[in-house]
Structure formats: structure tokens, C-alpha cells
PDB file of C-alpha atoms in Angstrom:
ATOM      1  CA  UNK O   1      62.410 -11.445   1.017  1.00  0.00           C
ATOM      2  CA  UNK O   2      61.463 -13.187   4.032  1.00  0.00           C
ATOM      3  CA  UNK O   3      60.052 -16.541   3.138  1.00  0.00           C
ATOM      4  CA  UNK O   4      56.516 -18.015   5.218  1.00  0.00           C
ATOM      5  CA  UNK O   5      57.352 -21.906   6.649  1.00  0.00           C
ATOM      6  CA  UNK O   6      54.065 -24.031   5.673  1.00  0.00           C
ATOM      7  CA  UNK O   7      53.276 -23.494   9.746  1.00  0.00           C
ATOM      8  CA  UNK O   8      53.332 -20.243   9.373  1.00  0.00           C
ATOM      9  CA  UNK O   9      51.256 -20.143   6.471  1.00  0.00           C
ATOM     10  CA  UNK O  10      48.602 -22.593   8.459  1.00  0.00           C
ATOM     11  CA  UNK O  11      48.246 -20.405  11.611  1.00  0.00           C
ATOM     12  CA  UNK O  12      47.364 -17.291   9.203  1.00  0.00           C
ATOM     13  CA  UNK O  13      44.538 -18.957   7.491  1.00  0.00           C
ATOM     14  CA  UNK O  14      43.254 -20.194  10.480  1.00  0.00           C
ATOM     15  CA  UNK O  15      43.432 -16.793  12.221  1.00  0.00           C
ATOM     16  CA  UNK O  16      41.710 -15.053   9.447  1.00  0.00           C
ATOM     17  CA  UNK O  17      38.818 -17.797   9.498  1.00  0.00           C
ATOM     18  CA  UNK O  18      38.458 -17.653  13.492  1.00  0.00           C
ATOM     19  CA  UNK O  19      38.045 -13.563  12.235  1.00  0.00           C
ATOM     20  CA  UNK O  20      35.754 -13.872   9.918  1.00  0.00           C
ATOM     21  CA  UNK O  21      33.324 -16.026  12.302  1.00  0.00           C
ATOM     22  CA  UNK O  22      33.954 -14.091  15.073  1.00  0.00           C
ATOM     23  CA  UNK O  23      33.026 -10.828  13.057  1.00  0.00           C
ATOM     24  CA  UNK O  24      30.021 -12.844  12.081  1.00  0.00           C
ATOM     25  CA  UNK O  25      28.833 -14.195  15.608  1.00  0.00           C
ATOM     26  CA  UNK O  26      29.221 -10.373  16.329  1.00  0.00           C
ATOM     27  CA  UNK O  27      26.830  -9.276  14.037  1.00  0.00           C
ATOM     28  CA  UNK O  28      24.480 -11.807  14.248  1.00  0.00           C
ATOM     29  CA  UNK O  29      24.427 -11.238  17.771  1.00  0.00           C
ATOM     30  CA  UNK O  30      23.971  -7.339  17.365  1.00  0.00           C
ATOM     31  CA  UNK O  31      21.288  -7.722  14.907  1.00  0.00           C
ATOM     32  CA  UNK O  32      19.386 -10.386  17.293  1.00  0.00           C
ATOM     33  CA  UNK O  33      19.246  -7.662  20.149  1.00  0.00           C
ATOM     34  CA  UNK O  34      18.014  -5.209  17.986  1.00  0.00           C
ATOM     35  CA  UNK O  35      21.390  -2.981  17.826  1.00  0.00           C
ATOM     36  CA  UNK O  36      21.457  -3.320  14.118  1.00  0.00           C
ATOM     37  CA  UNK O  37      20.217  -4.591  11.058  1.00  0.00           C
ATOM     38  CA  UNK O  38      21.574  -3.907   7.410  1.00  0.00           C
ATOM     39  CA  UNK O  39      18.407  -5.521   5.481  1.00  0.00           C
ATOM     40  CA  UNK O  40      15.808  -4.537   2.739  1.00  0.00           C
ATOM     41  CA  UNK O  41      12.339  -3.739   3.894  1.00  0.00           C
ATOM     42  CA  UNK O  42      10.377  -4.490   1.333  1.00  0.00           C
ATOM     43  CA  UNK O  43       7.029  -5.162  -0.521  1.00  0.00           C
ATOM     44  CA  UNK O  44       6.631  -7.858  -3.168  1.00  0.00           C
ATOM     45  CA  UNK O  45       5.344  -6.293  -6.194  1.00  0.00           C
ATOM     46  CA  UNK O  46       1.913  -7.708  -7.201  1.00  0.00           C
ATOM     47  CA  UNK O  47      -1.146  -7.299  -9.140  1.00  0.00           C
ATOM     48  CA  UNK O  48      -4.729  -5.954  -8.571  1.00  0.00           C
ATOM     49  CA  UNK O  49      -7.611  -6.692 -10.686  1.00  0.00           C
ATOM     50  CA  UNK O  50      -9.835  -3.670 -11.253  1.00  0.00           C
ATOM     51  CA  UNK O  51     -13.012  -3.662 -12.979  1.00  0.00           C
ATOM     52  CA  UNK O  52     -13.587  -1.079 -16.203  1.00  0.00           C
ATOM     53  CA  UNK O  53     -16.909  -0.096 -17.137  1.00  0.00           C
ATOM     54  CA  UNK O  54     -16.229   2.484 -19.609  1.00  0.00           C
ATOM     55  CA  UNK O  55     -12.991   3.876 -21.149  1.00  0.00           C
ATOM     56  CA  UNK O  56     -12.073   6.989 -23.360  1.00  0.00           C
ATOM     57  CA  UNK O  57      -9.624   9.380 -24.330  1.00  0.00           C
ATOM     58  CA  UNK O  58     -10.527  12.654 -21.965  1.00  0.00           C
ATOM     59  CA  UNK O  59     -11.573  12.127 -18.590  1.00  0.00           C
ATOM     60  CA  UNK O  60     -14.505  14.402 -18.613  1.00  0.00           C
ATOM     61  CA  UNK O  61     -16.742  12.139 -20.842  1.00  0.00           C
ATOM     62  CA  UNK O  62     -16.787   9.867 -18.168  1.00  0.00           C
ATOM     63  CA  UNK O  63     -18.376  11.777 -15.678  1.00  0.00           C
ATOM     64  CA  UNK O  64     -21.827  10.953 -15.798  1.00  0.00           C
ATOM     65  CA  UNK O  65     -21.059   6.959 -16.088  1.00  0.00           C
ATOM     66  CA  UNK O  66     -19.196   8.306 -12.462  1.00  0.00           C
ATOM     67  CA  UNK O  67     -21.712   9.863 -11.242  1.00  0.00           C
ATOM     68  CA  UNK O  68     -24.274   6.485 -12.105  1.00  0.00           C
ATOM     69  CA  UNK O  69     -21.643   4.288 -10.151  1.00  0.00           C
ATOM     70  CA  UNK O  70     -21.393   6.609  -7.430  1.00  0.00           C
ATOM     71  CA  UNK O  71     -24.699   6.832  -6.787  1.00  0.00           C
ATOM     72  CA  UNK O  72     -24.800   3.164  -6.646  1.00  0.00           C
ATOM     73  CA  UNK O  73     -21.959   0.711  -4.854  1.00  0.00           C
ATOM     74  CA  UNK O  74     -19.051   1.730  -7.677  1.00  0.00           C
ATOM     75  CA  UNK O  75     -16.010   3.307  -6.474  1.00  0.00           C
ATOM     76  CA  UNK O  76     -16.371   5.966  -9.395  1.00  0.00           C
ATOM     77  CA  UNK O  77     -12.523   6.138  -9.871  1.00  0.00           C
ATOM     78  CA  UNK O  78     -10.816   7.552 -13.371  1.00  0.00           C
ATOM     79  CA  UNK O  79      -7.361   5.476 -13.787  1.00  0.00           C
ATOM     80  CA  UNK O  80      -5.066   6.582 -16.838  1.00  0.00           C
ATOM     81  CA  UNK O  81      -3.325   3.958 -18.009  1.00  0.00           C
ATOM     82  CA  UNK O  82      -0.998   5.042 -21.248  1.00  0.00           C
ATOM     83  CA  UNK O  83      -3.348   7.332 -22.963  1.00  0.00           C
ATOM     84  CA  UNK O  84      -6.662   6.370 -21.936  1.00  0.00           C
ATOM     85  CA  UNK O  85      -9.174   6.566 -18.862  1.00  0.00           C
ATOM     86  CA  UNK O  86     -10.826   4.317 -17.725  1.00  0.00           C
ATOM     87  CA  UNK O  87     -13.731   4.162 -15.309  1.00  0.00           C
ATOM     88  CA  UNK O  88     -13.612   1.405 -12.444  1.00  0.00           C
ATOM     89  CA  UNK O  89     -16.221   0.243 -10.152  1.00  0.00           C
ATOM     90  CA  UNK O  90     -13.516  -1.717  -7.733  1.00  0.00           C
ATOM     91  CA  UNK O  91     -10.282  -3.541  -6.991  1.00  0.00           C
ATOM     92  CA  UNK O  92      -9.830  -6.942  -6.715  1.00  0.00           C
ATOM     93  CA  UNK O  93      -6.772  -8.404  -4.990  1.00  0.00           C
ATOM     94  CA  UNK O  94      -7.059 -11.985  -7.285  1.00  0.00           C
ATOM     95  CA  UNK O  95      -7.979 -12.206 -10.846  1.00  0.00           C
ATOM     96  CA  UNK O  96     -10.466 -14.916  -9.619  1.00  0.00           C
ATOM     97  CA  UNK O  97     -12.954 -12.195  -7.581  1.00  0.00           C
ATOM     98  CA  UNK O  98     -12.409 -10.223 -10.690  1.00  0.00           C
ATOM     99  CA  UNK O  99     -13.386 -12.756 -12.600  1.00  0.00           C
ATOM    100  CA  UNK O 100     -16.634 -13.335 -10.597  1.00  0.00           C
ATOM    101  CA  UNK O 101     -17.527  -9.560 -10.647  1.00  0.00           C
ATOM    102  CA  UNK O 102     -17.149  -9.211 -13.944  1.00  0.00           C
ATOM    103  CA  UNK O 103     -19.778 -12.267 -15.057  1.00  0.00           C
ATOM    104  CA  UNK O 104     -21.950 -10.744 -12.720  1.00  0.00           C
ATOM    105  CA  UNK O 105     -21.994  -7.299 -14.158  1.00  0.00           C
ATOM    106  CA  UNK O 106     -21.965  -8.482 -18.120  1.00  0.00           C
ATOM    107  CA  UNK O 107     -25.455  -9.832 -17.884  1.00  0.00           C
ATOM    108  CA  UNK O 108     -26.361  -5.427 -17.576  1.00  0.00           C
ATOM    109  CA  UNK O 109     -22.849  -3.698 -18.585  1.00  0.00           C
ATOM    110  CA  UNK O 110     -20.138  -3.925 -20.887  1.00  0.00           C
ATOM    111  CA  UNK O 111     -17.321  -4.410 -18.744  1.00  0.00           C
ATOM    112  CA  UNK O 112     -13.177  -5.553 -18.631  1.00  0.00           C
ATOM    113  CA  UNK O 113     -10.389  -6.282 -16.329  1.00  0.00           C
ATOM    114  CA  UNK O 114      -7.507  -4.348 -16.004  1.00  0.00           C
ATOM    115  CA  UNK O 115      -4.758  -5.436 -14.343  1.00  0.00           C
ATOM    116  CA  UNK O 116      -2.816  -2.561 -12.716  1.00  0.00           C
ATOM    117  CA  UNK O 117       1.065  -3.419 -11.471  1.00  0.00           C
ATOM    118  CA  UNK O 118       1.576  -2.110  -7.553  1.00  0.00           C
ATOM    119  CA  UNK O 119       5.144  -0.946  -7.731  1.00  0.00           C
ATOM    120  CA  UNK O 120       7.602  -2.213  -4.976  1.00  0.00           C
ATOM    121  CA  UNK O 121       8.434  -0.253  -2.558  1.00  0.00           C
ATOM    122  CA  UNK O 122      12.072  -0.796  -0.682  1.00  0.00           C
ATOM    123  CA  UNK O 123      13.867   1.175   2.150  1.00  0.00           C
ATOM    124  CA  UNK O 124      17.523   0.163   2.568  1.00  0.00           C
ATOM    125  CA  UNK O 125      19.386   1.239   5.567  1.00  0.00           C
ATOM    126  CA  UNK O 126      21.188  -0.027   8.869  1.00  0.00           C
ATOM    127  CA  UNK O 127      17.654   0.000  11.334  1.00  0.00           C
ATOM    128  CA  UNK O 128      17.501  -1.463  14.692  1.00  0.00           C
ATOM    129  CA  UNK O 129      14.325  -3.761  15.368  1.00  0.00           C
ATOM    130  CA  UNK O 130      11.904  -1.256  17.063  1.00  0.00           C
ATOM    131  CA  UNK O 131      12.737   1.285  13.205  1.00  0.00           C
ATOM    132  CA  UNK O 132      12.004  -2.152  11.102  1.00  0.00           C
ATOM    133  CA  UNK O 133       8.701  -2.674  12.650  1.00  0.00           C
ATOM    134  CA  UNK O 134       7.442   0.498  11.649  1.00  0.00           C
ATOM    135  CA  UNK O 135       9.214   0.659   8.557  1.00  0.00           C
ATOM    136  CA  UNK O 136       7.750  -2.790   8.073  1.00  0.00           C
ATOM    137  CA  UNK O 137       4.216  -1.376   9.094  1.00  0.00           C
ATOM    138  CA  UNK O 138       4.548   1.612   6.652  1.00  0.00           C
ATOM    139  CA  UNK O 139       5.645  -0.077   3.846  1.00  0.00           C
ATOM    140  CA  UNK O 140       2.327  -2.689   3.638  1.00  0.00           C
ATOM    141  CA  UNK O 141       0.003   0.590   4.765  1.00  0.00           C
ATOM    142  CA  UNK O 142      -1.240   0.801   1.434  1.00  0.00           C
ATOM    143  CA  UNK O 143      -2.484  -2.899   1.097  1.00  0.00           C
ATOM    144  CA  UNK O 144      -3.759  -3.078   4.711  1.00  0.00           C
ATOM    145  CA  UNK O 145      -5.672  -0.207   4.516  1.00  0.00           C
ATOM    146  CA  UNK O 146      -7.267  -1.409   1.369  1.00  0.00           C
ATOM    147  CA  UNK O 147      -7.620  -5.133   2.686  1.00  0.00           C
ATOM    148  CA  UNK O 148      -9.381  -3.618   6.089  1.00  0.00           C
ATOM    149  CA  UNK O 149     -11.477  -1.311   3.576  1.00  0.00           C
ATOM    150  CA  UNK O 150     -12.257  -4.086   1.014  1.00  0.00           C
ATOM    151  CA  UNK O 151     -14.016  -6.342   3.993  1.00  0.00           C
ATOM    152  CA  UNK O 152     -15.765  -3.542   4.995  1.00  0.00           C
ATOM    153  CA  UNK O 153     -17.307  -2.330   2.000  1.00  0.00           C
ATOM    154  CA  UNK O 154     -17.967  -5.883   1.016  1.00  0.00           C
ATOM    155  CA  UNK O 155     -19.708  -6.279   4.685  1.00  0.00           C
ATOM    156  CA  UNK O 156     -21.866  -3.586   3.967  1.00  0.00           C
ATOM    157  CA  UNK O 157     -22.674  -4.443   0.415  1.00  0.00           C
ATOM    158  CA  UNK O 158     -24.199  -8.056   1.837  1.00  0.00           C
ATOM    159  CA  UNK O 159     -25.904  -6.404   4.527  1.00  0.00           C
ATOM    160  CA  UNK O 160     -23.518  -8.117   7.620  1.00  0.00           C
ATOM    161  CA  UNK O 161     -22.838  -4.501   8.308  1.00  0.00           C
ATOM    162  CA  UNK O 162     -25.153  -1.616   8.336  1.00  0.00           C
ATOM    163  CA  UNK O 163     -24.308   1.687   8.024  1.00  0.00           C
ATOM    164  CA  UNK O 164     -23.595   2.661  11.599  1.00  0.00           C
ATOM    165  CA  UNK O 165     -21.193  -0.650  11.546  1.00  0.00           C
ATOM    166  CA  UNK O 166     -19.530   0.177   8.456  1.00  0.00           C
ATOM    167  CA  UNK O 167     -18.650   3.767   9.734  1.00  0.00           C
ATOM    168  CA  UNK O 168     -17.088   2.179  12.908  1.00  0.00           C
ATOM    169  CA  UNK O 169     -14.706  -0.024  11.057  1.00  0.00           C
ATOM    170  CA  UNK O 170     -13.325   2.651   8.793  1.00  0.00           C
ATOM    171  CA  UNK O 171     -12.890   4.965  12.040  1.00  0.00           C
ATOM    172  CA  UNK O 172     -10.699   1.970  13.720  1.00  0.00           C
ATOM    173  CA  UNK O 173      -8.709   1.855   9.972  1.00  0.00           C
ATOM    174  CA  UNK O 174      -8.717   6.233  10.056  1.00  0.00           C
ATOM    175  CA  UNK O 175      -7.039   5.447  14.162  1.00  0.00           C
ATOM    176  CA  UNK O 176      -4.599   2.695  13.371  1.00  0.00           C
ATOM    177  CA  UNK O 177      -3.618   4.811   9.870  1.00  0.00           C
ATOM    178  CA  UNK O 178      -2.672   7.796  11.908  1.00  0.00           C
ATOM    179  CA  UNK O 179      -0.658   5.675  14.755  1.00  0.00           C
ATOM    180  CA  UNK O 180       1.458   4.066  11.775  1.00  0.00           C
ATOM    181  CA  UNK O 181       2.307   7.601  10.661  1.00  0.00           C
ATOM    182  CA  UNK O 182       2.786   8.985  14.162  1.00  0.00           C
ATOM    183  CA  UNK O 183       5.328   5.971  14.297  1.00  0.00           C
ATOM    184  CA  UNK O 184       7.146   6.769  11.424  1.00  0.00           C
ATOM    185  CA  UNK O 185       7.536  10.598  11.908  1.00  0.00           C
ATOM    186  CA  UNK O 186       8.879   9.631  15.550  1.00  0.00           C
ATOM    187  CA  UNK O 187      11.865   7.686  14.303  1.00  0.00           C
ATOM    188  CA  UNK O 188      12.218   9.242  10.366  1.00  0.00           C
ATOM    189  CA  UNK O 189      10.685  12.336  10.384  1.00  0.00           C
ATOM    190  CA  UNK O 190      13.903  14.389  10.363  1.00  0.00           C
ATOM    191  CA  UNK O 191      15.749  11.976   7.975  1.00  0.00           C
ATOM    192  CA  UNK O 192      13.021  12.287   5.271  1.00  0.00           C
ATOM    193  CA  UNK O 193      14.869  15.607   3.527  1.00  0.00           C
ATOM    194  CA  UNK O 194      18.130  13.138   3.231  1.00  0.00           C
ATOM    195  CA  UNK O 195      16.783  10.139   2.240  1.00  0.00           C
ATOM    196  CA  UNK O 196      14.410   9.928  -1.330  1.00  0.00           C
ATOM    197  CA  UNK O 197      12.963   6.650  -0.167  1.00  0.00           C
ATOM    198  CA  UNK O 198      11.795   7.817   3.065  1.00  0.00           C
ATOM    199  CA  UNK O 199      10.486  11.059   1.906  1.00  0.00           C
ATOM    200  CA  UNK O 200       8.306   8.825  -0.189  1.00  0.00           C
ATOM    201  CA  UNK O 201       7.267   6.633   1.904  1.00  0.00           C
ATOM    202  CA  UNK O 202       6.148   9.704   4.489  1.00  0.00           C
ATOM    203  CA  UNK O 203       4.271  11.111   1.221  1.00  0.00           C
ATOM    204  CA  UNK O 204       2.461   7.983   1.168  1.00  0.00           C
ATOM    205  CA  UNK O 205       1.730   7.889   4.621  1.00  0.00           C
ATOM    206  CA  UNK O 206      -0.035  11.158   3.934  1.00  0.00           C
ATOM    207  CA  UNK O 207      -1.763  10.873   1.287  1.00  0.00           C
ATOM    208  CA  UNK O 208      -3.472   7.485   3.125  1.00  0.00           C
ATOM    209  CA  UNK O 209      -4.514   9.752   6.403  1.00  0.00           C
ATOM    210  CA  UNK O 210      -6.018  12.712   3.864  1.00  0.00           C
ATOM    211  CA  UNK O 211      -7.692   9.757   2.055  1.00  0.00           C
ATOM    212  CA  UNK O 212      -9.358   8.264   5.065  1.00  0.00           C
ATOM    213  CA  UNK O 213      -9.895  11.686   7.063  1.00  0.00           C
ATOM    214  CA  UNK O 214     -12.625  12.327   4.314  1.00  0.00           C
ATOM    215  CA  UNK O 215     -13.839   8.857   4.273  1.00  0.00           C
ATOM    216  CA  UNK O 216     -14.695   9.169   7.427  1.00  0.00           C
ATOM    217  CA  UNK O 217     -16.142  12.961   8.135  1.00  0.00           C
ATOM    218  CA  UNK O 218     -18.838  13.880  10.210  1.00  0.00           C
ATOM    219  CA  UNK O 219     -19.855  16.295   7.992  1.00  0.00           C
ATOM    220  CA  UNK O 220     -20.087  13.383   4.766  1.00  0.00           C
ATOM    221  CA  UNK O 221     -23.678  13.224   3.408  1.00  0.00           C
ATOM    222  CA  UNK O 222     -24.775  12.826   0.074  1.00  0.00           C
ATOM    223  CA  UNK O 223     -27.349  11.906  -1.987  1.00  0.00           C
ATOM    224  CA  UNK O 224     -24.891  11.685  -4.816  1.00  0.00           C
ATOM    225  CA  UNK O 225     -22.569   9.167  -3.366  1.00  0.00           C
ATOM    226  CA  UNK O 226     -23.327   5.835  -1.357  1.00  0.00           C
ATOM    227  CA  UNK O 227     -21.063   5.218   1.412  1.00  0.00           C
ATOM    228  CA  UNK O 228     -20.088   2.344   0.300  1.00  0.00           C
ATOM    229  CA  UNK O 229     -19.269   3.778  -2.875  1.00  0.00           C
ATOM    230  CA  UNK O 230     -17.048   6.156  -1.032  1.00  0.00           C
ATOM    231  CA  UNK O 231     -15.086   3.054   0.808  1.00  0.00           C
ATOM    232  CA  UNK O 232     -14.117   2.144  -2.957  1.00  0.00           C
ATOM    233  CA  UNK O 233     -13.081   5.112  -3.917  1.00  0.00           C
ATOM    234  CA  UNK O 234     -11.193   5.775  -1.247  1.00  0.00           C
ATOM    235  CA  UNK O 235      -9.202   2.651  -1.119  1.00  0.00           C
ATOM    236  CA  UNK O 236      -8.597   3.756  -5.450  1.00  0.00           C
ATOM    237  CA  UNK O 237      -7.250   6.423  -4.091  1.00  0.00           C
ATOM    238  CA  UNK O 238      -4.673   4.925  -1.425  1.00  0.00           C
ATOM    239  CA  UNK O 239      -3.758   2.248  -3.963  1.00  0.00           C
ATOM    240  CA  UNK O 240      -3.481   4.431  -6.980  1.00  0.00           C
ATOM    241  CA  UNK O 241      -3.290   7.965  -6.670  1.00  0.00           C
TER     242      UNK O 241
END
């Protein structure tokens, strides 16, 4: 058996190193242009805070608490957690606005905070930078979408918005929701039957355009639901449903 002289030995490490960088400089330099990129896109999961005002064990027996928020500024929404509903009024991105609310609304109602988990959502794949900006975009829809709607309804609650205002702003959310989808069914659309994540993802996309189509119809009126009651709901519905 042929036997390696120390030299020898030397100049094969150090070709394998100047390899293994030069492999690296390659693929730094291929995911800087925007050729590729092997990296999770990702949300952190987090918490929201959501008000209860009344809980049971069959969803029907909360109806006409529903109704009473509805027709007020309460999103109306029944969440099942385990084996009981419960009825919130809204969603708080910090425990401390929770907290707030909550004081507030003990002085005439019975209330609690629930804190509600947002699952993570990941897409792994090789993407090039113009496919990780939307991915990036789709994957935080949820929680824009209910950040936008949360100012809004909060706007119009303190009277810096009126009505006319308040529709406006959730039009501009309804426009830049349907772009983000329009994006994604561009680049994914036809990968969405192969790939579980990005099938759910689309679903999501979805279900926040069918959300927000109703929120803002020309043909919504009632006398049974405040607008801004609607907002909430809606923004229940993206985060939740």
C-alpha cells in the first residue's frame, strides 16, 4: 500500500479547505444575487390576548350575548378552546391592552382573558429573493391584516375615523390582501398540489381575501351589526378560523 509523505498529506488538507471556502464564497455569492437561497421562512409563534365575556358548553347558548356585542363594538366571535366556547369581544396583541380592556369592562360585565397560541407557520425550500419576499409577505398576512384592522377599528371606536374613513382603510387592507395572493399564485400556484406547506399557506391566503371581501361589501348594512363590530370579527376570523 502506497504510503502519503507528510507533504503530501499537507497539500491535501489544504486543497480540501481552499474547496470548502471556495464552495462557500460560491454560495454566498449565489444567494446574494438572488439565484438561490436554502432558508426557513418563518413566523415566530406568539400569543394574543382575547377578551371572554361568556363561556359554555354548546355554542348556541351564546347567541344572544352575540348578538348584544354585535350590536355594539364586540367582535361577536365563538372560539372553542378544548371543550368549551367562549364568546370574545376582541384580540389583543399584548397582555397589557388586555389587561386595560378587561378593567374597563368589569365595572358592567363579568369578563376573562384567554390567551390563544398563533401556531408557526414555516415554508422550507431553495427560493430565489424575488419567491422569499412574497413568501415572506404571505407568511405575516395574517398578523398584518389584523394589525392594519386593529388600528382601524380602534380609530373608529375613538371617533379619529368616521365611518366613511373607516371603510376606506379596510378597502386599501381588501387591495393590498388580494396583491399578496396574486403574488403568491404567480410564483406557487402550480407547486401548491406538491408541497403541504404551500397548499396551506394558499388556503390561508384565501380564507383572508373571503374574510375581507365581506368586510368590505357594498351591499353590508345592518342594524344588527356595527361596523366596527364587523372589523373585529373579521380580523377573529383571519386569526382564528
Amino acid at each position: 500500500m502506497k504510503k502519503f509523505s507528510p507533504l503530501t498529506f499537507f497539500i491535501i488538507i489544504i486543497g480540501f479547505c481552499v474547496a470548502v471556502s471556495c464552495g462557500s464564497l460560491l454560495s454566498n455569492a449565489l444567494i446574494s444575487t438572488g439565484i438561490i437561497t436554502n432558508m426557513e421562512i418563518s413566523t415566530p409563534q406568539c400569543n394574543f390576548f382575547a377578551i371572554s365575556t361568556a363561556n359554555c358548553q354548546k355554542s348556541e347558548d351564546l347567541n344572544e350575548q352575540k348578538n348584544f356585542l354585535q350590536q355594539n363594538t364586540g367582535a361577536g366571535y365563538v372560539k372553542q378552546l378544548n371543550e368549551t366556547f367562549y364568546l370574545l369581544s376582541g384580540v389583543y396583541a399584548n397582555k397589557a391592552d388586555a389587561e386595560l380592556v378587561k378593567n374597563n369592562l368589569s365595572q358592567n360585565i363579568e369578563c376573562e382573558i384567554l390567551t390563544i397560541a398563533f401556531p408557526k407557520i414555516k415554508i422550507d425550500g431553495n427560493f430565489n429573493s424575488n419567491e422569499r419576499l412574497v413568501l415572506s409577505n404571505c407568511v405575516n398576512s395574517q398578523t398584518s391584516i389584523y394589525t392594519a384592522l386593529y388600528d382601524v377599528a380602534i380609530s373608529l371606536d375613538t371617533g379619529v375615523f368616521d365611518l366613511e374613513k373607516a371603510k376606506l382603510q379596510c378597502n386599501t387592507i381588501y387591495s393590498n390582501s388580494i396583491s399578496t395572493k396574486a403574488n403568491f399564485e404567480t410564483f406557487f400556484k402550480n407547486k401548491t398540489e406538491k408541497n403541504d406547506d404551500l397548499k396551506q399557506l394558499y388556503e390561508i391566503l384565501q380564507n383572508n381575501e373571503k374574510c375581507l371581501s365581506n368586510l368590505v361589501s357594498e351591499q353590508y348594512e345592518s342594524e344588527n351589526q356595527t361596523f366596527s363590530s364587523l372589523i373585529k370579527l373579521t380580523y377573529c376570523k383571519i386569526l382564528f378560523q
